[in-house]
Amino acid sequence: MSGSESEVVEGNGERAGAEGTLQALQALMGLESAATAARLYEELSAAQRERLLRDAALAPARERQQLSEVLSWARDFAGAARLLQGCGEESRMAALYVQGGQYVDAAEAFLRAGEPERAAAAFERGGALERALEVYRGLGSREQVAHCLVRLGRPHEGALLYRELGQPHAEVEALGCVPAGDARHIESVLRMCMLLDAEGFTRRALALLADTLRASETARGDPALAAEKARLLRRMGMDAEAEAVIARLPAQSSSPEANGYNYLKAIPIFGELSLEDMKDLYRVARQVLIPAGAVMLEKGAAGVGLFVLLEGTVDVYTGTEDDARRLNTLGPGAYLGEISLVQDAPVSARVKARTSVRALRITRAGFQHYLDTHEGAALRIFRLFTQNLAARVRALST
């Protein structure tokens, strides 16, 4: 910038500092670049910036669009979005509101732009769960409706919807949020026991039942719970020592062999998630059954998301050739494809089911929606992913 231009900038800066007028900023824009004007804007006080935005709201649309660019340079994204009101740039406005952390305003702009999916996610991210629920219902996104119902403290409604969707483990997680004082608590416990037993987690069902009976005198006197206890004990082949076994079950119920949640929680990139964020992530996962001999991941193909092995074993090969070298055999607790959740890269090895496999699966699309609606969790996941990736690079270079 030349000396004469610098003098004009300083002069305009003094006038803006004294008056905070729209004209000072407009003069600067005519003088040089948006970046120069942004620097002046950054030097204004909060009151002066607010006064400038009020003045700018009266300017023609073209001038407001130019000023919006200035504010974007200055990283006042919310202010930049405000200036676009009525300019027909709803998508741009929404994106700026997202950058400024004003997710509810972003959601309203997404709605005006005809992007209800992004609006619903922004409402959810901004904590406006009732509005998110309304939009998800309009979209027919029943799974997201169920998720919102659970987050709104209406887990029984969410569980019923998960049941209709045929997602038993998500139904179990939702039912687990029904508080002990709720009139439907015992009903929820019975349903959870049935689902867990049907999925092969009979010990976990017994542990849940034992905890419920121990915590509530009302539950101890409920004949339906007593009948369910007897049924589960018979399923386990237990005899007179059943009571002692049940007393030890709480510690066993959280063992990796009976709880895919703990396997998921043990994956390094999820190591800093809060309890609620971890539970929400677990609800994104789906159980899948893979027959023996099936190829789960093909080398060179696009990644399809994360698999967490619950039962069975898989073989990992160097490639697709008949003589490809077997690198490893993995069993319950192992996980595959986590890099594809956060990076669009081809699969680096072939993975084939040695036996029939039961696994948890999180698709890329499901995980992306989770990240979009859990900002704090997303930051933690990406930080740990970056750290782990850097460690791998260091290990390869030494």
PDB file of C-alpha atoms in Angstrom, residues 6-262:
ATOM      1  CA  SER A   6      -1.936   4.556   4.157  1.00  0.00           C
ATOM      2  CA  GLU A   7      -2.842   8.103   5.167  1.00  0.00           C
ATOM      3  CA  VAL A   8      -6.355   7.690   3.836  1.00  0.00           C
ATOM      4  CA  VAL A   9      -6.704   4.359   5.670  1.00  0.00           C
ATOM      5  CA  GLU A  10      -5.580   5.947   8.915  1.00  0.00           C
ATOM      6  CA  GLY A  11      -7.939   8.858   8.363  1.00  0.00           C
ATOM      7  CA  ASN A  12     -10.822   6.554   7.697  1.00  0.00           C
ATOM      8  CA  GLY A  13      -9.819   4.505  10.739  1.00  0.00           C
ATOM      9  CA  GLU A  14     -10.015   7.569  12.950  1.00  0.00           C
ATOM     10  CA  ARG A  15     -13.421   8.564  11.583  1.00  0.00           C
ATOM     11  CA  ALA A  16     -14.731   5.014  12.006  1.00  0.00           C
ATOM     12  CA  GLY A  17     -13.340   4.891  15.536  1.00  0.00           C
ATOM     13  CA  ALA A  18     -15.097   8.139  16.332  1.00  0.00           C
ATOM     14  CA  GLU A  19     -18.299   7.630  14.400  1.00  0.00           C
ATOM     15  CA  GLY A  20     -18.497   3.932  13.476  1.00  0.00           C
ATOM     16  CA  THR A  21     -20.218   4.923  10.209  1.00  0.00           C
ATOM     17  CA  LEU A  22     -20.998   2.767   7.243  1.00  0.00           C
ATOM     18  CA  GLN A  23     -19.511   5.431   4.968  1.00  0.00           C
ATOM     19  CA  ALA A  24     -16.020   4.976   6.406  1.00  0.00           C
ATOM     20  CA  LEU A  25     -16.010   1.309   5.621  1.00  0.00           C
ATOM     21  CA  GLN A  26     -17.434   1.872   2.157  1.00  0.00           C
ATOM     22  CA  ALA A  27     -14.672   4.388   1.455  1.00  0.00           C
ATOM     23  CA  LEU A  28     -12.053   1.874   2.437  1.00  0.00           C
ATOM     24  CA  MET A  29     -13.591  -0.729   0.147  1.00  0.00           C
ATOM     25  CA  GLY A  30     -13.324   1.661  -2.753  1.00  0.00           C
ATOM     26  CA  LEU A  31      -9.735   2.426  -1.789  1.00  0.00           C
ATOM     27  CA  GLU A  32      -8.254  -1.046  -1.840  1.00  0.00           C
ATOM     28  CA  SER A  33      -9.284  -4.630  -0.995  1.00  0.00           C
ATOM     29  CA  ALA A  34     -11.741  -6.390   1.266  1.00  0.00           C
ATOM     30  CA  ALA A  35      -8.780  -7.496   3.368  1.00  0.00           C
ATOM     31  CA  THR A  36      -7.831  -3.870   4.021  1.00  0.00           C
ATOM     32  CA  ALA A  37     -11.380  -2.989   4.975  1.00  0.00           C
ATOM     33  CA  ALA A  38     -11.529  -6.058   7.198  1.00  0.00           C
ATOM     34  CA  ARG A  39      -8.516  -4.799   9.120  1.00  0.00           C
ATOM     35  CA  LEU A  40     -10.293  -1.545   9.857  1.00  0.00           C
ATOM     36  CA  TYR A  41     -13.440  -3.389  10.876  1.00  0.00           C
ATOM     37  CA  GLU A  42     -11.434  -5.524  13.306  1.00  0.00           C
ATOM     38  CA  GLU A  43     -10.192  -2.361  15.035  1.00  0.00           C
ATOM     39  CA  LEU A  44     -13.714  -1.124  15.817  1.00  0.00           C
ATOM     40  CA  SER A  45     -15.232  -1.639  19.235  1.00  0.00           C
ATOM     41  CA  ALA A  46     -18.133  -4.074  19.652  1.00  0.00           C
ATOM     42  CA  ALA A  47     -20.586  -1.168  19.912  1.00  0.00           C
ATOM     43  CA  GLN A  48     -19.209   0.440  16.753  1.00  0.00           C
ATOM     44  CA  ARG A  49     -19.438  -2.837  14.862  1.00  0.00           C
ATOM     45  CA  GLU A  50     -23.037  -3.305  15.954  1.00  0.00           C
ATOM     46  CA  ARG A  51     -23.899   0.258  14.890  1.00  0.00           C
ATOM     47  CA  LEU A  52     -22.241  -0.325  11.521  1.00  0.00           C
ATOM     48  CA  LEU A  53     -24.288  -3.494  11.006  1.00  0.00           C
ATOM     49  CA  ARG A  54     -27.514  -1.620  11.797  1.00  0.00           C
ATOM     50  CA  ASP A  55     -26.584   1.094   9.283  1.00  0.00           C
ATOM     51  CA  ALA A  56     -25.602  -1.509   6.690  1.00  0.00           C
ATOM     52  CA  ALA A  57     -28.989  -3.198   6.961  1.00  0.00           C
ATOM     53  CA  LEU A  58     -30.442  -0.136   5.176  1.00  0.00           C
ATOM     54  CA  ALA A  59     -27.981  -0.280   2.283  1.00  0.00           C
ATOM     55  CA  PRO A  60     -28.809  -1.765  -1.157  1.00  0.00           C
ATOM     56  CA  ALA A  61     -28.364  -5.519  -1.538  1.00  0.00           C
ATOM     57  CA  ARG A  62     -25.215  -5.218  -3.671  1.00  0.00           C
ATOM     58  CA  GLU A  63     -23.444  -3.079  -1.065  1.00  0.00           C
ATOM     59  CA  ARG A  64     -24.471  -5.451   1.714  1.00  0.00           C
ATOM     60  CA  GLN A  65     -23.073  -8.382  -0.263  1.00  0.00           C
ATOM     61  CA  GLN A  66     -19.764  -6.529  -0.629  1.00  0.00           C
ATOM     62  CA  LEU A  67     -19.702  -5.695   3.061  1.00  0.00           C
ATOM     63  CA  SER A  68     -20.495  -9.303   3.862  1.00  0.00           C
ATOM     64  CA  GLU A  69     -17.262 -10.263   2.131  1.00  0.00           C
ATOM     65  CA  VAL A  70     -15.404  -7.743   4.301  1.00  0.00           C
ATOM     66  CA  LEU A  71     -16.862  -9.218   7.467  1.00  0.00           C
ATOM     67  CA  SER A  72     -15.996 -12.714   6.276  1.00  0.00           C
ATOM     68  CA  TRP A  73     -12.384 -11.600   5.911  1.00  0.00           C
ATOM     69  CA  ALA A  74     -12.585 -10.244   9.452  1.00  0.00           C
ATOM     70  CA  ARG A  75     -14.056 -13.585  10.585  1.00  0.00           C
ATOM     71  CA  ASP A  76     -17.234 -12.024  11.872  1.00  0.00           C
ATOM     72  CA  PHE A  77     -19.189 -14.802  10.196  1.00  0.00           C
ATOM     73  CA  ALA A  78     -22.452 -14.140  12.024  1.00  0.00           C
ATOM     74  CA  GLY A  79     -22.292 -10.448  11.099  1.00  0.00           C
ATOM     75  CA  ALA A  80     -21.538 -11.372   7.493  1.00  0.00           C
ATOM     76  CA  ALA A  81     -24.583 -13.622   7.483  1.00  0.00           C
ATOM     77  CA  ARG A  82     -26.819 -10.860   8.858  1.00  0.00           C
ATOM     78  CA  LEU A  83     -25.868  -8.585   5.979  1.00  0.00           C
ATOM     79  CA  LEU A  84     -27.139 -11.146   3.464  1.00  0.00           C
ATOM     80  CA  GLN A  85     -30.675 -10.996   4.839  1.00  0.00           C
ATOM     81  CA  GLY A  86     -33.014 -10.475   1.899  1.00  0.00           C
ATOM     82  CA  CYS A  87     -30.256 -10.838  -0.711  1.00  0.00           C
ATOM     83  CA  GLY A  88     -31.433 -14.234  -1.938  1.00  0.00           C
ATOM     84  CA  GLU A  89     -28.278 -15.985  -0.739  1.00  0.00           C
ATOM     85  CA  GLU A  90     -29.793 -18.253   1.881  1.00  0.00           C
ATOM     86  CA  SER A  91     -27.296 -21.094   1.411  1.00  0.00           C
ATOM     87  CA  ARG A  92     -24.355 -18.702   1.753  1.00  0.00           C
ATOM     88  CA  MET A  93     -25.989 -17.124   4.805  1.00  0.00           C
ATOM     89  CA  ALA A  94     -26.513 -20.543   6.368  1.00  0.00           C
ATOM     90  CA  ALA A  95     -22.888 -21.517   5.786  1.00  0.00           C
ATOM     91  CA  LEU A  96     -21.710 -18.300   7.443  1.00  0.00           C
ATOM     92  CA  TYR A  97     -23.958 -18.878  10.438  1.00  0.00           C
ATOM     93  CA  VAL A  98     -22.487 -22.368  10.772  1.00  0.00           C
ATOM     94  CA  GLN A  99     -18.977 -20.887  10.729  1.00  0.00           C
ATOM     95  CA  GLY A 100     -20.079 -18.431  13.398  1.00  0.00           C
ATOM     96  CA  GLY A 101     -21.481 -21.200  15.582  1.00  0.00           C
ATOM     97  CA  GLN A 102     -25.067 -19.915  15.311  1.00  0.00           C
ATOM     98  CA  TYR A 103     -26.606 -23.213  14.295  1.00  0.00           C
ATOM     99  CA  VAL A 104     -30.256 -22.379  14.859  1.00  0.00           C
ATOM    100  CA  ASP A 105     -29.998 -19.289  12.626  1.00  0.00           C
ATOM    101  CA  ALA A 106     -28.152 -21.483  10.116  1.00  0.00           C
ATOM    102  CA  ALA A 107     -30.948 -24.036  10.242  1.00  0.00           C
ATOM    103  CA  GLU A 108     -33.600 -21.423   9.509  1.00  0.00           C
ATOM    104  CA  ALA A 109     -31.551 -20.214   6.531  1.00  0.00           C
ATOM    105  CA  PHE A 110     -31.128 -23.797   5.287  1.00  0.00           C
ATOM    106  CA  LEU A 111     -34.908 -24.193   5.436  1.00  0.00           C
ATOM    107  CA  ARG A 112     -35.406 -21.051   3.363  1.00  0.00           C
ATOM    108  CA  ALA A 113     -32.825 -22.381   0.906  1.00  0.00           C
ATOM    109  CA  GLY A 114     -34.796 -25.599   0.492  1.00  0.00           C
ATOM    110  CA  GLU A 115     -32.222 -27.782   2.262  1.00  0.00           C
ATOM    111  CA  PRO A 116     -34.228 -29.446   5.038  1.00  0.00           C
ATOM    112  CA  GLU A 117     -31.713 -32.248   5.695  1.00  0.00           C
ATOM    113  CA  ARG A 118     -28.993 -29.725   6.520  1.00  0.00           C
ATOM    114  CA  ALA A 119     -31.502 -27.653   8.466  1.00  0.00           C
ATOM    115  CA  ALA A 120     -32.462 -30.594  10.661  1.00  0.00           C
ATOM    116  CA  ALA A 121     -28.821 -31.421  11.388  1.00  0.00           C
ATOM    117  CA  ALA A 122     -28.120 -27.765  12.251  1.00  0.00           C
ATOM    118  CA  PHE A 123     -31.129 -27.580  14.567  1.00  0.00           C
ATOM    119  CA  GLU A 124     -29.901 -30.724  16.313  1.00  0.00           C
ATOM    120  CA  ARG A 125     -26.358 -29.371  16.528  1.00  0.00           C
ATOM    121  CA  GLY A 126     -27.671 -26.135  18.014  1.00  0.00           C
ATOM    122  CA  GLY A 127     -29.700 -27.945  20.672  1.00  0.00           C
ATOM    123  CA  ALA A 128     -33.074 -27.032  19.134  1.00  0.00           C
ATOM    124  CA  LEU A 129     -34.152 -30.658  19.314  1.00  0.00           C
ATOM    125  CA  GLU A 130     -37.885 -30.036  19.020  1.00  0.00           C
ATOM    126  CA  ARG A 131     -37.336 -28.127  15.776  1.00  0.00           C
ATOM    127  CA  ALA A 132     -34.986 -30.847  14.549  1.00  0.00           C
ATOM    128  CA  LEU A 133     -37.619 -33.440  15.386  1.00  0.00           C
ATOM    129  CA  GLU A 134     -40.232 -31.508  13.430  1.00  0.00           C
ATOM    130  CA  VAL A 135     -38.051 -31.309  10.322  1.00  0.00           C
ATOM    131  CA  TYR A 136     -36.931 -34.935  10.535  1.00  0.00           C
ATOM    132  CA  ARG A 137     -40.566 -35.995  10.739  1.00  0.00           C
ATOM    133  CA  GLY A 138     -41.359 -33.925   7.659  1.00  0.00           C
ATOM    134  CA  LEU A 139     -38.514 -35.656   5.843  1.00  0.00           C
ATOM    135  CA  GLY A 140     -39.648 -39.088   6.944  1.00  0.00           C
ATOM    136  CA  SER A 141     -36.237 -39.687   8.563  1.00  0.00           C
ATOM    137  CA  ARG A 142     -37.541 -42.115  11.156  1.00  0.00           C
ATOM    138  CA  GLU A 143     -34.153 -43.136  12.502  1.00  0.00           C
ATOM    139  CA  GLN A 144     -33.216 -39.521  13.222  1.00  0.00           C
ATOM    140  CA  VAL A 145     -36.656 -38.959  14.735  1.00  0.00           C
ATOM    141  CA  ALA A 146     -35.957 -41.821  17.137  1.00  0.00           C
ATOM    142  CA  HIS A 147     -32.528 -40.405  17.980  1.00  0.00           C
ATOM    143  CA  CYS A 148     -34.016 -36.976  18.739  1.00  0.00           C
ATOM    144  CA  LEU A 149     -36.741 -38.493  20.902  1.00  0.00           C
ATOM    145  CA  VAL A 150     -34.105 -40.183  23.050  1.00  0.00           C
ATOM    146  CA  ARG A 151     -32.116 -36.953  23.353  1.00  0.00           C
ATOM    147  CA  LEU A 152     -35.298 -35.091  24.295  1.00  0.00           C
ATOM    148  CA  GLY A 153     -35.846 -37.399  27.260  1.00  0.00           C
ATOM    149  CA  ARG A 154     -38.556 -39.433  25.523  1.00  0.00           C
ATOM    150  CA  PRO A 155     -36.673 -42.737  25.263  1.00  0.00           C
ATOM    151  CA  HIS A 156     -39.710 -45.000  25.299  1.00  0.00           C
ATOM    152  CA  GLU A 157     -41.082 -43.302  22.173  1.00  0.00           C
ATOM    153  CA  GLY A 158     -37.674 -43.563  20.545  1.00  0.00           C
ATOM    154  CA  ALA A 159     -37.455 -47.247  21.459  1.00  0.00           C
ATOM    155  CA  LEU A 160     -40.836 -47.971  19.871  1.00  0.00           C
ATOM    156  CA  LEU A 161     -39.647 -46.375  16.650  1.00  0.00           C
ATOM    157  CA  TYR A 162     -36.375 -48.327  16.725  1.00  0.00           C
ATOM    158  CA  ARG A 163     -38.498 -51.474  17.155  1.00  0.00           C
ATOM    159  CA  GLU A 164     -40.479 -50.609  14.020  1.00  0.00           C
ATOM    160  CA  LEU A 165     -37.205 -50.020  12.176  1.00  0.00           C
ATOM    161  CA  GLY A 166     -35.880 -53.423  13.207  1.00  0.00           C
ATOM    162  CA  GLN A 167     -32.876 -52.068  15.110  1.00  0.00           C
ATOM    163  CA  PRO A 168     -32.771 -54.122  18.320  1.00  0.00           C
ATOM    164  CA  HIS A 169     -29.518 -52.867  19.801  1.00  0.00           C
ATOM    165  CA  ALA A 170     -30.561 -49.218  19.284  1.00  0.00           C
ATOM    166  CA  GLU A 171     -33.886 -50.110  20.917  1.00  0.00           C
ATOM    167  CA  VAL A 172     -32.017 -51.567  23.890  1.00  0.00           C
ATOM    168  CA  GLU A 173     -29.942 -48.410  24.261  1.00  0.00           C
ATOM    169  CA  ALA A 174     -33.062 -46.236  24.121  1.00  0.00           C
ATOM    170  CA  LEU A 175     -34.909 -48.394  26.652  1.00  0.00           C
ATOM    171  CA  GLY A 176     -31.886 -48.168  28.942  1.00  0.00           C
ATOM    172  CA  CYS A 177     -32.592 -44.420  29.207  1.00  0.00           C
ATOM    173  CA  VAL A 178     -36.059 -44.980  30.719  1.00  0.00           C
ATOM    174  CA  PRO A 179     -35.611 -43.883  34.375  1.00  0.00           C
ATOM    175  CA  ALA A 180     -36.442 -46.162  37.299  1.00  0.00           C
ATOM    176  CA  GLY A 181     -39.283 -43.911  38.417  1.00  0.00           C
ATOM    177  CA  ASP A 182     -41.063 -44.122  35.062  1.00  0.00           C
ATOM    178  CA  ALA A 183     -44.266 -46.189  34.958  1.00  0.00           C
ATOM    179  CA  ARG A 184     -42.837 -48.046  31.948  1.00  0.00           C
ATOM    180  CA  HIS A 185     -39.513 -48.934  33.569  1.00  0.00           C
ATOM    181  CA  ILE A 186     -40.328 -52.576  34.314  1.00  0.00           C
ATOM    182  CA  GLU A 187     -41.856 -53.004  30.872  1.00  0.00           C
ATOM    183  CA  SER A 188     -38.652 -51.577  29.413  1.00  0.00           C
ATOM    184  CA  VAL A 189     -36.438 -53.920  31.451  1.00  0.00           C
ATOM    185  CA  LEU A 190     -38.429 -56.955  30.317  1.00  0.00           C
ATOM    186  CA  ARG A 191     -38.166 -55.894  26.689  1.00  0.00           C
ATOM    187  CA  MET A 192     -34.410 -55.283  27.028  1.00  0.00           C
ATOM    188  CA  CYS A 193     -33.908 -58.746  28.563  1.00  0.00           C
ATOM    189  CA  MET A 194     -35.796 -60.357  25.706  1.00  0.00           C
ATOM    190  CA  LEU A 195     -33.801 -58.463  23.059  1.00  0.00           C
ATOM    191  CA  LEU A 196     -30.447 -59.128  24.684  1.00  0.00           C
ATOM    192  CA  ASP A 197     -31.205 -62.822  25.047  1.00  0.00           C
ATOM    193  CA  ALA A 198     -32.342 -63.035  21.407  1.00  0.00           C
ATOM    194  CA  GLU A 199     -29.050 -61.432  20.314  1.00  0.00           C
ATOM    195  CA  GLY A 200     -27.025 -63.972  22.287  1.00  0.00           C
ATOM    196  CA  PHE A 201     -26.281 -61.715  25.274  1.00  0.00           C
ATOM    197  CA  THR A 202     -28.089 -63.778  27.915  1.00  0.00           C
ATOM    198  CA  ARG A 203     -25.542 -62.992  30.622  1.00  0.00           C
ATOM    199  CA  ARG A 204     -25.964 -59.286  30.018  1.00  0.00           C
ATOM    200  CA  ALA A 205     -29.738 -59.718  30.243  1.00  0.00           C
ATOM    201  CA  LEU A 206     -29.360 -61.514  33.572  1.00  0.00           C
ATOM    202  CA  ALA A 207     -27.083 -58.780  34.873  1.00  0.00           C
ATOM    203  CA  LEU A 208     -29.601 -56.123  33.902  1.00  0.00           C
ATOM    204  CA  LEU A 209     -32.362 -58.051  35.637  1.00  0.00           C
ATOM    205  CA  ALA A 210     -30.251 -58.581  38.761  1.00  0.00           C
ATOM    206  CA  ASP A 211     -29.470 -54.850  38.955  1.00  0.00           C
ATOM    207  CA  THR A 212     -33.144 -53.968  38.562  1.00  0.00           C
ATOM    208  CA  LEU A 213     -34.267 -56.391  41.267  1.00  0.00           C
ATOM    209  CA  ARG A 214     -31.558 -55.221  43.648  1.00  0.00           C
ATOM    210  CA  ALA A 215     -32.349 -51.525  43.168  1.00  0.00           C
ATOM    211  CA  SER A 216     -36.111 -51.573  43.603  1.00  0.00           C
ATOM    212  CA  GLU A 217     -38.434 -53.155  46.152  1.00  0.00           C
ATOM    213  CA  THR A 218     -41.282 -52.774  43.650  1.00  0.00           C
ATOM    214  CA  ALA A 219     -39.300 -54.720  41.069  1.00  0.00           C
ATOM    215  CA  ARG A 220     -38.520 -57.498  43.547  1.00  0.00           C
ATOM    216  CA  GLY A 221     -42.235 -58.033  44.030  1.00  0.00           C
ATOM    217  CA  ASP A 222     -43.110 -58.044  40.336  1.00  0.00           C
ATOM    218  CA  PRO A 223     -44.074 -61.550  39.133  1.00  0.00           C
ATOM    219  CA  ALA A 224     -43.202 -60.806  35.510  1.00  0.00           C
ATOM    220  CA  LEU A 225     -39.600 -59.993  36.457  1.00  0.00           C
ATOM    221  CA  ALA A 226     -39.419 -63.133  38.597  1.00  0.00           C
ATOM    222  CA  ALA A 227     -40.665 -65.236  35.677  1.00  0.00           C
ATOM    223  CA  GLU A 228     -38.133 -63.648  33.328  1.00  0.00           C
ATOM    224  CA  LYS A 229     -35.375 -64.335  35.838  1.00  0.00           C
ATOM    225  CA  ALA A 230     -36.345 -68.000  35.964  1.00  0.00           C
ATOM    226  CA  ARG A 231     -36.446 -68.239  32.160  1.00  0.00           C
ATOM    227  CA  LEU A 232     -32.992 -66.730  31.764  1.00  0.00           C
ATOM    228  CA  LEU A 233     -31.516 -68.967  34.436  1.00  0.00           C
ATOM    229  CA  ARG A 234     -32.909 -72.031  32.657  1.00  0.00           C
ATOM    230  CA  ARG A 235     -31.405 -70.751  29.405  1.00  0.00           C
ATOM    231  CA  MET A 236     -28.033 -70.602  31.143  1.00  0.00           C
ATOM    232  CA  GLY A 237     -28.416 -74.115  32.595  1.00  0.00           C
ATOM    233  CA  MET A 238     -27.997 -72.814  36.148  1.00  0.00           C
ATOM    234  CA  ASP A 239     -29.085 -74.695  39.301  1.00  0.00           C
ATOM    235  CA  ALA A 240     -29.081 -73.912  43.032  1.00  0.00           C
ATOM    236  CA  GLU A 241     -25.949 -71.758  42.600  1.00  0.00           C
ATOM    237  CA  ALA A 242     -27.894 -69.356  40.365  1.00  0.00           C
ATOM    238  CA  GLU A 243     -28.184 -66.620  42.995  1.00  0.00           C
ATOM    239  CA  ALA A 244     -24.406 -66.530  43.532  1.00  0.00           C
ATOM    240  CA  VAL A 245     -23.829 -66.393  39.793  1.00  0.00           C
ATOM    241  CA  ILE A 246     -26.305 -63.536  39.392  1.00  0.00           C
ATOM    242  CA  ALA A 247     -24.525 -61.630  42.161  1.00  0.00           C
ATOM    243  CA  ARG A 248     -21.337 -61.727  40.117  1.00  0.00           C
ATOM    244  CA  LEU A 249     -22.954 -60.819  36.842  1.00  0.00           C
ATOM    245  CA  PRO A 250     -22.718 -56.991  37.032  1.00  0.00           C
ATOM    246  CA  ALA A 251     -18.966 -57.245  36.623  1.00  0.00           C
ATOM    247  CA  GLN A 252     -19.378 -59.731  33.789  1.00  0.00           C
ATOM    248  CA  SER A 253     -22.032 -57.739  31.989  1.00  0.00           C
ATOM    249  CA  SER A 254     -19.536 -55.143  30.887  1.00  0.00           C
ATOM    250  CA  SER A 255     -17.013 -57.716  29.612  1.00  0.00           C
ATOM    251  CA  PRO A 256     -15.980 -57.339  25.963  1.00  0.00           C
ATOM    252  CA  GLU A 257     -17.319 -60.822  25.125  1.00  0.00           C
ATOM    253  CA  ALA A 258     -20.873 -59.705  25.894  1.00  0.00           C
ATOM    254  CA  ASN A 259     -20.840 -56.031  25.122  1.00  0.00           C
ATOM    255  CA  GLY A 260     -20.070 -54.489  21.733  1.00  0.00           C
ATOM    256  CA  TYR A 261     -20.355 -51.057  23.334  1.00  0.00           C
ATOM    257  CA  ASN A 262     -17.101 -51.639  25.214  1.00  0.00           C
TER     258      ASN A 262
END
